[in-house]
Short mmCIF file of C-alpha atoms in Angstrom, two decimals:
data_model
loop_
_atom_site.label_atom_id
_atom_site.label_comp_id
_atom_site.label_asym_id
_atom_site.label_seq_id
_atom_site.Cartn_x
_atom_site.Cartn_y
_atom_site.Cartn_z
CA MET A 18 26.37 -15.22 7.61
CA PRO A 19 25.29 -12.37 9.81
CA VAL A 20 22.08 -11.64 11.11
CA LEU A 21 21.93 -8.56 12.98
CA GLU A 22 18.52 -7.73 15.09
CA ASN A 23 17.55 -4.03 15.29
CA PRO A 24 20.89 -3.08 14.77
CA SER A 25 22.74 0.32 14.92
CA LEU A 26 23.00 2.12 11.40
CA GLU A 27 27.47 1.91 12.00
CA GLU A 28 27.04 -1.54 12.17
CA VAL A 29 24.79 -1.88 9.34
CA SER A 30 26.71 -0.24 7.17
CA LYS A 31 29.91 -1.83 8.28
CA ALA A 32 28.15 -5.20 7.26
CA ILE A 33 27.09 -4.17 4.13
CA ILE A 34 30.57 -2.78 2.88
CA ASP A 35 31.59 -6.21 3.98
CA ALA A 36 28.69 -7.91 3.05
CA VAL A 37 29.68 -6.42 -0.91
CA LYS A 38 32.94 -7.14 -0.31
CA LYS A 39 32.67 -10.90 0.32
CA ARG A 40 29.78 -11.24 -2.76
CA GLU A 41 27.50 -11.88 -0.50
CA THR A 42 23.33 -11.33 -0.66
CA VAL A 43 22.19 -8.66 1.14
CA LEU A 44 18.95 -8.66 2.74
CA MET A 45 17.21 -6.51 5.06
CA VAL A 46 13.82 -4.39 6.32
CA ALA A 47 14.15 -0.88 6.91
CA ARG A 48 12.30 1.93 7.64
CA CYS A 49 12.92 4.16 4.47
CA ILE A 50 12.09 6.91 2.42
CA VAL A 51 13.92 6.27 -1.35
CA GLU A 52 14.62 8.49 -4.35
CA TYR A 53 15.43 7.95 -8.13
CA ALA A 54 16.87 9.94 -11.06
CA GLY A 55 17.32 8.63 -14.48
CA ARG A 56 14.78 7.38 -16.64
CA SER A 57 12.19 9.68 -14.78
CA PHE A 58 12.51 11.15 -11.17
CA SER A 59 10.72 9.57 -8.24
CA ARG A 60 9.93 10.37 -5.00
CA LEU A 61 8.60 7.05 -1.96
CA GLY A 62 7.98 8.53 1.28
CA GLU A 63 9.07 6.95 4.58
CA GLY A 64 8.18 3.58 5.42
CA ASP A 65 8.95 0.61 6.14
CA ARG A 66 10.33 -1.99 2.94
CA ILE A 67 12.68 -4.98 2.15
CA LEU A 68 15.58 -4.58 0.50
CA ILE A 69 17.86 -6.33 -1.87
CA LEU A 70 21.53 -5.89 -2.89
CA LYS A 71 23.16 -8.45 -4.51
CA PRO A 72 26.52 -9.33 -5.34
CA ASP A 73 25.89 -8.32 -9.10
CA GLY A 74 24.94 -5.03 -7.75
CA SER A 75 20.99 -4.88 -8.17
CA LEU A 76 19.12 -3.25 -6.27
CA ILE A 77 15.25 -4.06 -5.50
CA ILE A 78 13.21 -3.03 -2.95
CA HIS A 79 9.84 -4.17 -2.05
CA ARG A 80 6.64 -2.42 -0.65
CA GLU A 81 4.08 -4.27 1.30
CA LYS A 82 1.95 -5.37 -1.59
CA GLY A 83 2.14 -6.52 -5.33
CA TYR A 84 4.72 -8.60 -6.85
CA SER A 85 6.62 -6.12 -8.57
CA PRO A 86 9.29 -4.14 -6.46
CA VAL A 87 8.70 -0.55 -5.97
CA ASN A 88 12.69 0.46 -7.35
CA TYR A 89 14.81 -0.87 -8.47
CA GLN A 90 18.14 -1.00 -10.05
CA PRO A 91 19.65 -3.37 -12.60
CA GLU A 92 22.92 -5.67 -12.61
CA GLY A 93 26.39 -3.64 -12.51
CA SER A 94 25.33 -0.53 -10.77
CA ILE A 95 28.06 0.06 -7.83
CA VAL A 96 26.80 0.67 -4.43
CA ASN A 97 28.04 3.09 -1.68
CA VAL A 98 26.90 3.71 1.69
CA LYS A 99 27.33 6.06 4.81
CA VAL A 100 25.74 6.75 8.13
CA GLU A 101 24.91 11.32 7.90
CA ASN A 102 23.03 13.02 9.46
CA GLY A 103 21.46 10.10 11.77
CA LYS A 104 20.35 7.78 8.34
CA LEU A 105 22.28 5.41 6.93
CA PHE A 106 22.61 7.13 3.29
CA LEU A 107 22.55 3.62 0.07
CA ARG A 108 23.43 5.47 -3.24
CA SER A 109 23.43 3.15 -6.19
CA ILE A 110 24.78 4.25 -9.43
CA ARG A 111 24.33 3.00 -12.78
CA ARG A 112 26.84 4.15 -15.21
CA ARG A 113 24.95 4.02 -18.98
CA PRO A 114 22.27 5.18 -19.37
CA GLU A 115 23.17 7.18 -16.08
CA GLU A 116 20.38 6.30 -12.78
CA ILE A 117 21.23 6.76 -9.07
CA MET A 118 18.87 5.60 -6.12
CA ASP A 119 19.13 7.25 -3.04
CA ILE A 120 17.84 5.18 0.14
CA TYR A 121 17.60 6.76 3.73
CA MET A 122 16.98 4.26 6.30
CA SER A 123 15.98 5.48 9.63
CA LYS A 124 15.83 2.59 11.07
CA VAL A 125 16.91 -1.30 9.93
CA TYR A 126 14.54 -4.14 11.63
CA VAL A 127 16.86 -7.24 10.74
CA PHE A 128 20.20 -7.29 8.24
CA PHE A 129 20.81 -10.46 6.79
CA SER A 130 23.74 -12.11 4.55
CA LYS A 131 24.80 -15.13 3.18
CA LYS A 132 26.64 -16.80 -0.33
CA LEU A 133 24.36 -18.00 -1.99
CA ASP A 134 24.64 -21.24 -3.39
CA ASP A 135 22.72 -21.61 -6.29
CA ARG A 136 23.68 -23.08 -9.37
CA ALA A 137 20.96 -24.84 -10.69
CA LEU A 138 19.34 -25.05 -13.70
CA PHE A 139 16.10 -22.78 -14.51
CA GLU A 140 13.97 -25.32 -16.54
CA MET A 141 11.14 -24.08 -18.86
CA TRP A 142 8.78 -26.50 -20.56
CA GLY A 143 5.16 -25.71 -22.25
CA ASN A 144 5.52 -25.22 -25.96
CA GLU A 145 4.24 -27.13 -28.58
CA GLU A 146 7.23 -29.66 -28.52
CA ASP A 147 6.78 -30.47 -24.62
CA ILE A 148 3.15 -30.78 -25.52
CA LYS A 149 4.08 -33.05 -28.37
CA ARG A 150 5.98 -34.96 -26.21
CA ALA A 151 3.78 -35.76 -22.90
CA ILE A 152 1.34 -37.46 -25.32
CA ILE A 153 3.69 -39.42 -26.95
CA LEU A 154 4.70 -41.24 -24.14
CA GLU A 155 1.28 -41.07 -23.03
CA PRO A 156 -1.44 -40.84 -25.60
CA SER A 157 -4.13 -41.68 -23.79
CA LEU A 158 -3.99 -37.69 -22.56
CA LEU A 159 -6.20 -37.24 -25.67
CA GLY A 160 -9.14 -38.73 -24.05
CA GLU A 161 -9.25 -42.35 -26.19
CA LYS A 162 -7.03 -45.46 -26.58
CA PHE A 163 -4.72 -44.11 -29.30
CA LYS A 164 -1.30 -45.10 -31.01
CA VAL A 165 1.13 -42.73 -32.51
CA VAL A 166 1.73 -43.56 -36.19
CA LYS A 167 4.21 -40.81 -36.41
CA ASP A 168 6.17 -37.21 -35.06
CA GLU A 169 6.00 -34.62 -37.59
CA ARG A 170 4.27 -35.88 -40.84
CA LYS A 171 5.05 -34.22 -43.92
CA MET A 172 1.59 -33.33 -45.73
CA GLY A 173 2.70 -32.97 -49.18
CA ASN A 174 3.97 -29.53 -50.14
CA ARG A 175 1.17 -28.36 -47.24
CA GLY A 176 3.73 -28.67 -44.52
CA TYR A 177 4.70 -30.87 -41.19
CA ALA A 178 1.24 -32.17 -39.01
CA ASP A 179 2.59 -32.19 -35.28
CA LEU A 180 1.19 -35.83 -35.16
CA LEU A 181 -0.40 -38.59 -37.30
CA LEU A 182 -2.31 -40.72 -34.96
CA VAL A 183 -4.12 -43.90 -35.54
CA ASP A 184 -7.54 -44.52 -33.14
CA GLU A 185 -9.70 -47.57 -32.06
CA ASN A 186 -11.23 -48.13 -35.25
CA GLY A 187 -8.26 -47.52 -37.07
CA THR A 188 -9.24 -44.04 -38.19
CA TYR A 189 -5.70 -41.94 -38.80
CA VAL A 190 -6.30 -38.70 -36.66
CA ILE A 191 -4.04 -36.01 -38.14
CA VAL A 192 -3.62 -33.37 -34.86
CA GLU A 193 -2.07 -30.09 -34.07
CA ILE A 194 -1.02 -28.68 -31.07
CA LYS A 195 -0.92 -25.20 -30.01
CA LYS A 196 1.17 -23.98 -26.58
CA GLY A 197 -1.40 -20.98 -25.80
CA THR A 198 -5.11 -19.97 -27.34
CA ALA A 199 -5.82 -21.52 -30.54
CA GLY A 200 -7.31 -19.28 -33.72
CA ILE A 201 -8.56 -19.57 -36.59
CA ASP A 202 -5.22 -20.13 -38.24
CA ALA A 203 -4.83 -22.88 -37.12
CA VAL A 204 -8.26 -24.88 -37.43
CA GLU A 205 -7.47 -23.97 -41.40
CA GLN A 206 -3.88 -25.58 -41.37
CA LEU A 207 -5.25 -28.30 -40.16
CA LEU A 208 -8.24 -28.15 -42.14
CA LYS A 209 -5.58 -28.24 -44.96
CA TYR A 210 -3.91 -31.25 -43.45
CA VAL A 211 -7.11 -33.01 -43.31
CA ASP A 212 -7.97 -32.18 -47.00
CA TYR A 213 -4.62 -33.39 -48.37
CA TYR A 214 -4.55 -36.97 -46.46
CA GLN A 215 -7.87 -37.74 -47.40
CA LYS A 216 -7.25 -37.06 -51.05
CA ALA A 217 -4.05 -38.59 -50.82
CA ILE A 218 -4.82 -42.14 -48.67
CA GLY A 219 -8.23 -42.23 -50.44
CA ARG A 220 -10.40 -42.53 -46.66
CA SER A 221 -12.00 -40.26 -44.54
CA VAL A 222 -9.48 -39.28 -41.29
CA ARG A 223 -10.07 -37.08 -37.93
CA GLY A 224 -8.69 -34.25 -37.45
CA MET A 225 -7.70 -32.79 -34.25
CA LEU A 226 -6.82 -29.19 -32.43
CA VAL A 227 -5.34 -29.88 -29.80
CA ALA A 228 -4.21 -26.69 -26.98
CA PRO A 229 -5.33 -25.08 -24.05
CA ASN A 230 -7.42 -22.60 -25.32
CA ILE A 231 -9.36 -22.16 -28.13
CA SER A 232 -10.86 -18.70 -29.51
CA LYS A 233 -14.58 -18.95 -29.79
CA ASN A 234 -14.65 -18.38 -33.68
CA ALA A 235 -11.32 -20.96 -34.16
CA LEU A 236 -14.26 -23.53 -32.30
CA GLN A 237 -17.45 -22.38 -34.67
CA LYS A 238 -15.53 -22.79 -37.91
CA LEU A 239 -13.63 -26.14 -36.73
CA GLU A 240 -17.18 -27.39 -35.91
CA ALA A 241 -18.86 -26.19 -39.25
CA SER A 242 -15.49 -28.64 -40.78
CA GLY A 243 -16.02 -31.60 -38.48
CA LEU A 244 -13.10 -31.52 -36.88
CA GLU A 245 -12.16 -32.44 -33.09
CA TYR A 246 -10.95 -29.86 -30.07
CA VAL A 247 -9.53 -31.75 -27.28
CA LYS A 248 -8.29 -29.46 -24.35
CA ILE A 249 -5.20 -29.82 -22.79
CA ASP A 250 -4.45 -29.65 -19.22
CA PRO A 251 -0.53 -27.68 -19.20
CA ARG A 252 -0.51 -29.61 -15.52
CA LYS A 253 -0.76 -32.81 -16.89
CA VAL A 254 1.47 -32.67 -19.59
CA TRP A 255 3.85 -30.74 -16.73
CA THR A 256 3.12 -34.04 -14.39
CA ILE A 257 3.52 -36.88 -17.42
CA LEU A 258 6.79 -35.06 -18.73
CA LYS A 259 7.43 -35.05 -14.42
CA ALA A 260 7.38 -38.71 -14.38
CA GLN A 261 9.53 -38.69 -17.25
CA LYS A 262 12.37 -37.10 -15.84
CA GLY A 263 12.31 -38.77 -12.55
CA ILE A 264 12.04 -35.52 -10.54
CA LEU A 265 9.83 -35.09 -7.21
CA SER A 266 6.08 -36.09 -7.90
CA PHE A 267 3.70 -33.37 -8.03
CA LEU A 268 1.19 -33.45 -4.80
CA MET B 3 8.46 -9.65 14.08
CA PRO B 4 9.88 -12.93 15.37
CA VAL B 5 14.06 -13.98 13.38
CA LEU B 6 14.39 -17.54 12.89
CA GLU B 7 18.02 -17.98 12.09
CA ASN B 8 18.12 -22.02 11.39
CA PRO B 9 15.11 -22.83 12.34
CA SER B 10 13.71 -26.27 11.86
CA LEU B 11 11.46 -26.67 8.84
CA GLU B 12 8.65 -27.24 11.51
CA GLU B 13 9.26 -24.29 13.46
CA VAL B 14 8.89 -22.06 10.30
CA SER B 15 5.80 -23.94 8.98
CA LYS B 16 4.16 -22.52 11.92
CA ALA B 17 5.76 -19.18 11.15
CA ILE B 18 4.60 -18.82 8.69
CA ILE B 19 0.85 -19.35 9.15
CA ASP B 20 1.02 -16.98 12.44
CA ALA B 21 2.46 -14.51 9.60
CA VAL B 22 -0.71 -14.76 7.15
CA LYS B 23 -2.66 -14.71 9.89
CA LYS B 24 -1.36 -11.41 11.49
CA ARG B 25 -0.89 -10.25 7.85
CA GLU B 26 2.89 -9.66 7.99
CA THR B 27 4.89 -9.90 5.73
CA VAL B 28 7.16 -13.15 5.46
CA LEU B 29 11.26 -12.89 4.05
CA MET B 30 13.04 -16.22 3.79
CA VAL B 31 16.10 -17.09 2.89
CA ALA B 32 16.51 -20.94 2.14
CA ARG B 33 18.00 -23.81 0.28
CA CYS B 34 14.73 -24.21 -2.51
CA ILE B 35 13.15 -26.53 -5.06
CA VAL B 36 10.71 -24.44 -7.50
CA GLU B 37 7.95 -25.36 -9.80
CA TYR B 38 5.41 -23.93 -11.56
CA ALA B 39 2.75 -24.81 -13.45
CA GLY B 40 0.50 -22.10 -15.52
CA ARG B 41 1.43 -19.94 -18.48
CA SER B 42 4.18 -22.49 -19.17
CA PHE B 43 6.22 -25.42 -16.81
CA SER B 44 9.52 -24.65 -15.27
CA ARG B 45 11.23 -25.82 -12.88
CA LEU B 46 13.99 -24.44 -11.04
CA GLY B 47 16.48 -27.05 -9.54
CA GLU B 48 17.79 -26.60 -5.95
CA GLY B 49 19.76 -24.00 -4.34
CA ASP B 50 19.64 -20.64 -2.61
CA ARG B 51 17.20 -18.15 -2.35
CA ILE B 52 15.41 -15.58 -1.30
CA LEU B 53 11.89 -15.55 -0.87
CA ILE B 54 8.82 -12.61 -0.29
CA LEU B 55 5.36 -13.73 1.07
CA LYS B 56 3.44 -10.35 0.98
CA PRO B 57 0.19 -10.49 3.22
CA ASP B 58 -1.72 -9.64 -0.31
CA GLY B 59 -0.43 -13.33 -1.58
CA SER B 60 1.73 -12.68 -3.37
CA LEU B 61 5.10 -14.31 -3.37
CA ILE B 62 8.87 -13.04 -4.88
CA ILE B 63 11.75 -15.55 -5.53
CA HIS B 64 15.51 -13.79 -6.04
CA ARG B 65 18.51 -15.79 -7.13
CA GLU B 66 21.40 -14.88 -6.59
CA LYS B 67 21.52 -12.75 -9.74
CA GLY B 68 20.03 -9.81 -11.61
CA TYR B 69 17.27 -7.78 -10.86
CA SER B 70 14.59 -10.39 -11.48
CA PRO B 71 12.62 -12.46 -9.72
CA VAL B 72 13.41 -16.25 -11.04
CA ASN B 73 9.73 -16.32 -10.65
CA TYR B 74 6.37 -15.06 -8.85
CA GLN B 75 2.96 -15.05 -8.25
CA PRO B 76 0.56 -12.26 -8.26
CA GLU B 77 -1.61 -10.54 -6.00
CA GLY B 78 -4.85 -12.86 -4.35
CA SER B 79 -3.15 -15.53 -4.49
CA ILE B 80 -3.34 -18.63 -1.88
CA VAL B 81 -0.88 -20.53 0.37
CA ASN B 82 -0.52 -23.70 2.00
CA VAL B 83 2.30 -24.80 4.07
CA LYS B 84 3.06 -28.63 5.71
CA VAL B 85 5.84 -30.44 6.21
CA GLU B 86 6.24 -33.55 4.20
CA ASN B 87 9.07 -35.81 3.22
CA GLY B 88 11.52 -33.71 5.31
CA LYS B 89 10.74 -30.42 3.20
CA LEU B 90 8.97 -27.73 3.98
CA PHE B 91 6.27 -27.50 0.88
CA LEU B 92 5.14 -24.43 -0.04
CA ARG B 93 2.44 -24.57 -2.28
CA SER B 94 0.89 -21.15 -4.10
CA ILE B 95 -2.38 -21.14 -5.81
CA ARG B 96 -4.11 -18.55 -8.22
CA ARG B 97 -7.32 -18.99 -9.33
CA ARG B 98 -7.42 -17.16 -12.27
CA PRO B 99 -5.54 -17.92 -14.67
CA GLU B 100 -4.70 -20.80 -12.42
CA GLU B 101 -1.21 -21.22 -11.58
CA ILE B 102 0.51 -22.75 -9.00
CA MET B 103 3.32 -22.78 -7.96
CA ASP B 104 5.12 -25.32 -5.11
CA ILE B 105 8.27 -24.60 -3.30
CA TYR B 106 10.11 -27.31 -1.34
CA MET B 107 12.73 -26.50 1.38
CA SER B 108 15.03 -28.43 2.33
CA LYS B 109 17.02 -25.51 4.68
CA VAL B 110 15.71 -22.20 5.27
CA TYR B 111 18.55 -19.87 6.81
CA VAL B 112 16.72 -17.06 8.51
CA PHE B 113 13.08 -16.41 8.67
CA PHE B 114 12.02 -12.82 9.44
CA SER B 115 7.98 -11.51 9.36
CA LYS B 116 7.01 -8.00 10.40
CA LYS B 117 3.28 -6.39 9.40
CA LEU B 118 5.06 -3.04 7.56
CA ASP B 119 3.35 -0.39 8.50
CA ASP B 120 4.23 1.71 4.86
CA ARG B 121 1.66 4.88 3.67
CA ALA B 122 3.72 6.51 1.59
CA LEU B 123 3.05 8.28 -1.56
CA PHE B 124 4.93 7.41 -4.77
CA GLU B 125 5.12 10.41 -6.23
CA MET B 126 6.80 10.20 -10.01
CA TRP B 127 8.07 13.50 -11.90
CA GLY B 128 10.34 13.92 -15.10
CA ASN B 129 7.50 15.14 -17.54
CA GLU B 130 7.41 17.98 -19.84
CA GLU B 131 5.02 19.88 -17.24
CA ASP B 132 8.23 19.25 -14.53
CA ILE B 133 10.74 20.21 -16.86
CA LYS B 134 9.14 23.39 -17.04
CA ARG B 135 8.16 23.73 -13.63
CA ALA B 136 11.90 23.71 -13.71
CA ILE B 137 12.53 25.84 -15.36
CA ILE B 138 10.33 28.73 -14.64
CA LEU B 139 11.59 28.26 -10.74
CA GLU B 140 15.28 28.99 -12.32
CA PRO B 141 15.58 29.51 -15.88
CA SER B 142 19.32 29.95 -15.62
CA LEU B 143 18.86 26.30 -16.16
CA LEU B 144 18.83 26.56 -19.76
CA GLY B 145 22.26 28.37 -19.98
CA GLU B 146 21.72 32.42 -20.21
CA LYS B 147 19.85 34.74 -18.47
CA PHE B 148 16.07 34.23 -19.29
CA LYS B 149 12.57 36.04 -17.97
CA VAL B 150 9.84 33.79 -18.57
CA VAL B 151 6.86 36.01 -20.62
CA LYS B 152 4.58 33.43 -20.78
CA ASP B 153 3.68 29.93 -19.32
CA GLU B 154 1.87 28.10 -22.91
CA ARG B 155 1.47 30.71 -25.05
CA LYS B 156 -0.96 30.25 -28.26
CA MET B 157 0.76 30.14 -31.27
CA GLY B 158 -2.60 31.80 -33.45
CA ASN B 159 -4.42 27.87 -34.53
CA ARG B 160 -0.71 26.01 -34.56
CA GLY B 161 -0.87 25.06 -31.07
CA TYR B 162 0.82 26.25 -28.25
CA ALA B 163 4.33 26.91 -27.14
CA ASP B 164 5.31 25.45 -24.11
CA LEU B 165 7.47 28.61 -22.74
CA LEU B 166 7.58 32.23 -24.12
CA LEU B 167 11.03 33.65 -22.81
CA VAL B 168 12.57 36.79 -23.21
CA ASP B 169 16.71 36.72 -24.11
CA GLU B 170 18.99 39.75 -22.45
CA ASN B 171 18.68 41.35 -25.38
CA GLY B 172 15.11 41.32 -25.42
CA THR B 173 14.61 38.47 -28.12
CA TYR B 174 12.05 36.22 -27.21
CA VAL B 175 12.34 32.93 -27.17
CA ILE B 176 10.14 30.03 -27.83
CA VAL B 177 10.65 27.10 -26.00
CA GLU B 178 9.34 23.63 -26.74
CA ILE B 179 10.66 20.96 -23.98
CA LYS B 180 10.12 16.76 -24.47
CA LYS B 181 11.00 14.67 -21.73
CA GLY B 182 12.58 11.76 -23.58
CA THR B 183 14.92 12.30 -26.94
CA ALA B 184 13.21 14.51 -28.92
CA GLY B 185 12.61 13.76 -33.02
CA ILE B 186 12.28 14.69 -35.90
CA ASP B 187 8.55 16.48 -34.98
CA ALA B 188 9.03 18.32 -32.04
CA VAL B 189 11.92 20.52 -34.82
CA GLU B 190 9.16 20.44 -37.09
CA GLN B 191 6.69 21.84 -34.22
CA LEU B 192 9.30 24.46 -32.98
CA LEU B 193 9.95 25.43 -36.43
CA LYS B 194 5.56 26.51 -36.61
CA TYR B 195 5.78 27.99 -33.86
CA VAL B 196 8.61 30.49 -34.93
CA ASP B 197 7.79 31.35 -38.53
CA TYR B 198 4.11 31.87 -36.97
CA TYR B 199 5.52 34.39 -33.75
CA GLN B 200 8.39 35.84 -36.13
CA LYS B 201 4.84 36.99 -38.50
CA ALA B 202 3.44 37.53 -35.60
CA ILE B 203 5.08 40.19 -34.77
CA GLY B 204 7.39 40.60 -37.43
CA ARG B 205 10.68 40.71 -35.84
CA SER B 206 13.09 37.54 -35.54
CA VAL B 207 12.81 35.03 -32.33
CA ARG B 208 14.21 32.53 -31.34
CA GLY B 209 13.53 28.44 -31.28
CA MET B 210 14.72 26.06 -28.05
CA LEU B 211 14.15 22.74 -28.32
CA VAL B 212 15.04 21.47 -24.44
CA ALA B 213 14.94 18.00 -23.99
CA PRO B 214 17.11 15.62 -22.04
CA ASN B 215 18.16 13.71 -25.59
CA ILE B 216 17.75 14.33 -29.32
CA SER B 217 18.15 11.65 -32.34
CA LYS B 218 20.87 12.86 -34.51
CA ASN B 219 18.30 13.59 -37.85
CA ALA B 220 16.69 15.93 -35.54
CA LEU B 221 19.84 17.57 -33.99
CA GLN B 222 20.40 17.96 -38.92
CA LYS B 223 17.37 18.87 -39.09
CA LEU B 224 17.34 21.35 -36.04
CA GLU B 225 20.86 22.79 -37.15
CA ALA B 226 19.74 23.67 -40.82
CA SER B 227 16.50 25.71 -39.48
CA GLY B 228 18.85 27.97 -37.66
CA LEU B 229 16.90 26.93 -33.93
CA GLU B 230 18.47 25.84 -30.90
CA TYR B 231 18.82 22.17 -28.62
CA VAL B 232 19.51 22.33 -24.88
CA LYS B 233 19.80 19.53 -23.18
CA ILE B 234 18.63 19.77 -19.98
CA ASP B 235 19.60 16.75 -17.68
CA PRO B 236 17.28 15.32 -15.56
CA ARG B 237 19.02 15.46 -12.25
CA LYS B 238 18.91 19.29 -12.55
CA VAL B 239 15.56 19.80 -12.92
CA TRP B 240 15.24 17.28 -9.65
CA THR B 241 16.73 18.89 -7.52
CA ILE B 242 15.31 22.36 -8.81
CA LEU B 243 11.70 20.67 -7.77
CA LYS B 244 13.41 19.13 -4.56
CA ALA B 245 14.57 22.49 -3.01
CA GLN B 246 10.55 23.70 -4.19
CA LYS B 247 9.20 21.00 -2.10
CA GLY B 248 11.92 21.48 0.83
CA ILE B 249 12.47 17.67 0.27
CA LEU B 250 15.54 16.41 1.94
CA SER B 251 19.37 17.76 -0.04
CA PHE B 252 20.72 15.79 -2.69
CA LEU B 253 24.07 14.93 -1.68
#
């Protein structure tokens, strides 16, 4: 895990070769020029940048601004390095499709390499299933005291309602969940279920669309149809699921 | 430009606040957990990662593998940092749309911050115009001794041919250039020009499609129509344009 401050280019060249051998991740801040030939050709004039070279061959270059790298090579690229004409020359070659990135470093401010120990899972949630799980765990998320009657209630041959609830007055509530912005389709789907279920049980039921957002025309149609919209806050869903999972408390 | 090796979390907390004030770019390798809530929700368990925090508020987190960051926040995000429960807690908040990223660091291996001096232009080339410029500078790129007769030769009301050349036998050559994979359209376009020009000048001319690649069916149609295909190497174009610009010689 060497940290080199203002190293000579020869030192850096050796350190890179060493790190690649040991399958360490390399981090540098360097003054450099970058040239790329592949899907297009580009040249980035001299400036201070961050360079990341990973053991899988991927190479990422960041400038001072923005979250996107200015240049990158994907995993599987091969790296060569040498000192020539007073510059540290690094070439990354991707074979197929062929892409070449050349970096000419005139100054390295800092060099760091380390084998990163990272075996953690990346877990993503926030789909309809997650929102439903949060509602089942905590129905008050919908703003009233509900009881969950059924998860995935079949609505004849019209499909499945995401949730069937009952409110404090004993009225059934059919819930349709969307993870993003609910549109007209979602309203029509819910309406179909409500119509079916009212006929099936012979009394009036509530229809509730649950989503982080709703489009303007979907909201108009929903209100005109006597249905309800509950805006759900993704962070609340997150908090409930996190609490359930026993992971770190959200500050 | 502080470099901190195995610093205490308090030191890092102060250093981050200091760097943000001075509009420096921060680079860290840290053992951390990352949680995100916004367009979706995600959690990345504990592991060693690279963190980049830029003065524009963007935040990028890299794992050991792949060229894509595992998490990022875009420019304009606000960062807060504190030490709590033995962890360095960093929260990045994007206001609209609201996105929150929480990083819990248990160990910082290295911290580095610096004001990056980077005023260079990012120049990209590789479009049809660039390929044409390279051919004009060095017609032998097309594999024969050609002379350039005209750049953008009007073909009646059919459009403009990219280049009109003449070969060593005095035969005219109409050149159509494509930057990516040439398809049937390009062949039909070239054929139209060739037909027009042969009638216009009353004798046979050559038609040449120049591109880095050609689709199979385009090549079949091209050959059946008596036209030619010249595969052009983007790196050669690059080399010619670079030499012309007097920039660093390609190794």
